[in-house]
Amino acid sequence: MSFLARHRIILPVVSLAVLLAATFYMQPRAMSYFGLNLLFNLAVPIALATIAQMMIIMVNDIDLSLGAFVSLVACVTATFLNDTPMLGLLILLALILSYALLGALIHALDLPAIVVTLGMSFVWGGLALFILPSPGGASPDWLRTLMTVKPPIVPMAVVASVIIAAVTHLLIIRSGIGTVLRGVGGNATSVARAGWPVIRLKAFAYGLAGLFGVLAGMTLVGLTTSADANIALRYTLLSIAGVILGGGEFIGGKVSPTGAVIGALTLTLAASFLSFMRLSPDWQIGAQGAILILVLTARLIFSRRGEA
Amino acid sequence: MTDHERAPIVTLTDAARHFGPVRALDGVSLSVAPGDCIGLVGHNGAGKSTLVNLVNGGLSPSSGSIAFTRGETALQAGVRSVFQELSLCPNLTVAENLRISHTALTGPGWRRRARAEIGASLDTIFPNHGIDADAVVDTLSIAERQMVEIAIGFAPRGTEARLVILDEPTSSLDAGIADQLMAHVKRFCAAGGAVIFISHMLGEVFEVASRIVVLKDGRIVAERQTAKFTRAELVDAMGHVAAEAVESAVAERAFGPEVVSTAQGLRARKGEIVGLSGLAGHGQAAALAKLYLSRSSSWHSRKDPDVVFVAGDRARDGILPLWSILRNISVSVLQQGARWGLVNGGAEARIAAEWKSRIGIRTDNVENPILSLSGGNQQKVLFARALASPAPVVIMDDPMRGVDVGTKQDVYAMIRAEAAKGRTFLWYSTETEEVCQCDRVFVFRNHEISAELTGADISEEKILEASFEMQEAS
């Protein structure tokens, strides 16, 4: 195994650094407190959504409903949580619980997660439209204050990213339960043989995904101050891309929370970078895809070499 | 020895386990006491893994009982298994894998304790192992993974290992490491632990076991102190048609030129039925797959393929479950009747009808879905698919798995008829009876050909002899 294959975190870090350097080169004024805040502002909800997706990928499933779910959470946050905080909180808790139930159901009936979550994306989307038929609502003040806080030296987005990475690293990589959860992705049979209730572990992983999905929706409203039923639809694919960019694998329980956060930052930065290149918005999505393919190809080449 | 006066760790009384009509284990009584080291031997399908799974709690018996002296479950009784198929989580480190099986290892600092525990266990069993407790398992070699798995099996893990089941533990270890393991097993048993040792290396079994249990067709046919067995007696006990003198079903025939020859030493002539034998999982399927892939292209399918493949694992790589019987048969020959890239429906139906009657697929309409057929008839469809193509070489990967006797006879006759017409068959089978139908047999051991038998030499005895390592474990 080569050095790079052993230390999977290096490639995401290098990707982010290269992109950051290119951005600063194109637009030196971005190299400031204010500039960084602008560049990475929207990274916080994306990073949280990526962590949510990572929880699902960690147990060898994939979540196609995450974008719709985050949109629904945003709608709940901008309406119920703002108007009747207790009720709003209850709804959000119920949403997390339903994610856990979904995980148990997928495991108990041996359903393909890709189908179940695709179906659920319509349920979440419908509920979101039901709550907020037209864009609107308002962010709770405390959330707005939290998301616009200005810590000294480094902007909020960077501090938040570091905190998210540190907390999830502790939870998933360092803690005992996180280790067992990764074990489910690596070899569920051996985990079951050792006497663990795999169904509860899966429900727990899905519940964690629900929790981080809820946090993503809330922070998104804190930044945008209002919500819309389609506000976060692209998060589904962004979050999957973020996990993979960050050194995760679709199967085998190989995930890296730090990598996932870095992946989310890279994807956010890619959008800004393309704007600085004065690329017409029509081309931006395609170009973002091209960057993604480039990074993934690089990773594939390195990992192939590691095997050889 | 006072050991036998102590309460046994586990007692099986007339335990049986059936899978549908298959009696994997047919009434076995066995008791394992502290200090015992039981060598468990038997040929493929004798029921070894079923027995192991009953003892470790992976399966529950269909009838009969299993009693543990200490605790209710196998886990509480201190029964651990080390499996052949490597059951570690490859994405975790060595220490983290210990955490998976040691459910009580919690609280801050668990990582340090896990590292110490697995390190100690490795040091005891395999001195100078050189395995880092923080290494991720998939960066380790196969042998190192096996060593870790064994070490986890013997590690205290909060309670104490009382009975450790080792299923082919040395298959991926080199001789020096295997010796360390043998020495540890002896120490462990001397200190009051118990081991069930399964191996195809009879030398190892003789070296380490205090008692040898021979399984055959789901029953214990012999159970004696090791000293009371000789090697020849052991092989005799394992075989089942040896006494009845297998008649060589095939008369000497003239074969054509050699059509298959691999670097591994696998050879076959035109019109020959070549059998591949040996214990399951010793490289037969891999050798066939390699041969097939080297003779076919993954880019385009030719009108006249060189080789065809009959899969044994029907559900995984045989049938197309959503298609009809007709389409399942004709998928291999679509190219032949096709014009302008369009399927010739008439020719397709003709081929299906022809093979339905030739091979005797029991259905009233070939348009029925494939899953409406019984397992045996599904397998006939797969044979029809292969034989319908003009390919001169037919590769069969244990195709008779779970097929009833009637179907088997039909298919044997078909294979012999096709061979007489000049087709070559390469036939891997786990059933010795079937292999005895072949003109030439290659016995595999540890992914290598250990013997080539022809004519009258093809007997269960010779095959068994070649499948088990007869030399002393050096």
PDB file of C-alpha atoms in Angstrom, chain A residues 193, chain B residues 37-56 59 79-87 142-143 145-147 149-151 153-154 163-173 181-182 185 194-201 204-205 208 215 279-282 446 468:
ATOM      1  CA  ARG A 193     -22.000 -12.948  14.997  1.00  0.00           C
TER       2      ARG A 193
ATOM      3  CA  CYS B  37      -8.878 -31.148  21.417  1.00  0.00           C
ATOM      4  CA  ILE B  38     -11.204 -32.660  18.892  1.00  0.00           C
ATOM      5  CA  GLY B  39     -10.078 -33.150  15.322  1.00  0.00           C
ATOM      6  CA  LEU B  40     -13.123 -32.959  13.057  1.00  0.00           C
ATOM      7  CA  VAL B  41     -12.677 -34.460   9.609  1.00  0.00           C
ATOM      8  CA  GLY B  42     -14.971 -35.357   6.775  1.00  0.00           C
ATOM      9  CA  HIS B  43     -15.400 -34.861   3.070  1.00  0.00           C
ATOM     10  CA  ASN B  44     -17.372 -32.090   1.361  1.00  0.00           C
ATOM     11  CA  GLY B  45     -20.944 -31.869   2.558  1.00  0.00           C
ATOM     12  CA  ALA B  46     -20.318 -34.252   5.434  1.00  0.00           C
ATOM     13  CA  GLY B  47     -21.859 -31.679   7.763  1.00  0.00           C
ATOM     14  CA  LYS B  48     -18.767 -30.121   9.319  1.00  0.00           C
ATOM     15  CA  SER B  49     -19.843 -26.510   8.932  1.00  0.00           C
ATOM     16  CA  THR B  50     -23.395 -27.263  10.025  1.00  0.00           C
ATOM     17  CA  LEU B  51     -22.062 -28.906  13.167  1.00  0.00           C
ATOM     18  CA  VAL B  52     -19.817 -25.927  13.838  1.00  0.00           C
ATOM     19  CA  ASN B  53     -22.708 -23.530  13.334  1.00  0.00           C
ATOM     20  CA  LEU B  54     -24.852 -25.462  15.782  1.00  0.00           C
ATOM     21  CA  VAL B  55     -22.145 -25.397  18.415  1.00  0.00           C
ATOM     22  CA  ASN B  56     -21.430 -21.686  18.049  1.00  0.00           C
ATOM     23  CA  LEU B  59     -27.967 -22.143  13.688  1.00  0.00           C
ATOM     24  CA  VAL B  79     -17.534 -20.657  22.640  1.00  0.00           C
ATOM     25  CA  ARG B  80     -15.664 -18.808  19.912  1.00  0.00           C
ATOM     26  CA  SER B  81     -15.217 -19.638  16.260  1.00  0.00           C
ATOM     27  CA  VAL B  82     -12.490 -18.729  13.865  1.00  0.00           C
ATOM     28  CA  PHE B  83     -13.853 -19.070  10.370  1.00  0.00           C
ATOM     29  CA  GLN B  84     -12.136 -20.024   7.225  1.00  0.00           C
ATOM     30  CA  GLU B  85     -13.686 -17.235   5.192  1.00  0.00           C
ATOM     31  CA  LEU B  86     -12.116 -14.455   7.238  1.00  0.00           C
ATOM     32  CA  SER B  87     -14.746 -12.639   9.193  1.00  0.00           C
ATOM     33  CA  ILE B 142      -4.084 -12.872   4.166  1.00  0.00           C
ATOM     34  CA  ALA B 143      -1.878 -14.809   6.566  1.00  0.00           C
ATOM     35  CA  ARG B 145      -5.454 -11.469   8.858  1.00  0.00           C
ATOM     36  CA  GLN B 146      -5.851 -15.130   9.710  1.00  0.00           C
ATOM     37  CA  MET B 147      -3.436 -14.672  12.595  1.00  0.00           C
ATOM     38  CA  GLU B 149      -8.620 -13.674  13.643  1.00  0.00           C
ATOM     39  CA  ILE B 150      -7.121 -16.564  15.588  1.00  0.00           C
ATOM     40  CA  ALA B 151      -5.761 -14.156  18.194  1.00  0.00           C
ATOM     41  CA  GLY B 153     -10.672 -16.055  19.008  1.00  0.00           C
ATOM     42  CA  PHE B 154      -8.314 -16.849  21.882  1.00  0.00           C
ATOM     43  CA  LEU B 163     -13.989 -23.643  23.506  1.00  0.00           C
ATOM     44  CA  VAL B 164     -12.400 -22.307  20.347  1.00  0.00           C
ATOM     45  CA  ILE B 165     -13.489 -23.734  17.009  1.00  0.00           C
ATOM     46  CA  LEU B 166     -10.780 -23.471  14.369  1.00  0.00           C
ATOM     47  CA  ASP B 167     -12.087 -24.086  10.838  1.00  0.00           C
ATOM     48  CA  GLU B 168      -9.148 -24.711   8.499  1.00  0.00           C
ATOM     49  CA  PRO B 169      -7.021 -22.264  10.491  1.00  0.00           C
ATOM     50  CA  THR B 170      -3.773 -23.102   8.757  1.00  0.00           C
ATOM     51  CA  SER B 171      -5.005 -22.897   5.154  1.00  0.00           C
ATOM     52  CA  SER B 172      -3.339 -19.535   4.635  1.00  0.00           C
ATOM     53  CA  LEU B 173      -0.492 -19.796   7.142  1.00  0.00           C
ATOM     54  CA  LEU B 181      -0.503 -22.246  16.343  1.00  0.00           C
ATOM     55  CA  MET B 182      -0.248 -26.013  16.933  1.00  0.00           C
ATOM     56  CA  VAL B 185      -3.515 -25.177  20.810  1.00  0.00           C
ATOM     57  CA  ALA B 194     -11.044 -26.992  24.544  1.00  0.00           C
ATOM     58  CA  VAL B 195     -10.560 -26.799  20.788  1.00  0.00           C
ATOM     59  CA  ILE B 196     -12.448 -28.197  17.829  1.00  0.00           C
ATOM     60  CA  PHE B 197      -9.907 -28.398  15.034  1.00  0.00           C
ATOM     61  CA  ILE B 198     -11.020 -28.794  11.428  1.00  0.00           C
ATOM     62  CA  SER B 199      -8.338 -29.294   8.811  1.00  0.00           C
ATOM     63  CA  HIS B 200      -7.689 -31.041   5.541  1.00  0.00           C
ATOM     64  CA  MET B 201      -4.076 -31.544   6.623  1.00  0.00           C
ATOM     65  CA  GLU B 204      -1.918 -31.550  11.681  1.00  0.00           C
ATOM     66  CA  VAL B 205      -5.002 -33.308  12.945  1.00  0.00           C
ATOM     67  CA  VAL B 208      -2.774 -31.796  17.715  1.00  0.00           C
ATOM     68  CA  LEU B 215     -18.382 -37.063   9.943  1.00  0.00           C
ATOM     69  CA  LEU B 279     -12.229 -30.269  -1.221  1.00  0.00           C
ATOM     70  CA  ALA B 280     -14.496 -27.337  -1.938  1.00  0.00           C
ATOM     71  CA  GLY B 281     -12.780 -23.982  -2.221  1.00  0.00           C
ATOM     72  CA  HIS B 282      -9.365 -25.262  -3.205  1.00  0.00           C
ATOM     73  CA  ASN B 446      -4.429 -25.404  -2.079  1.00  0.00           C
ATOM     74  CA  PHE B 468      -5.928 -34.393   2.096  1.00  0.00           C
TER      75      PHE B 468
END
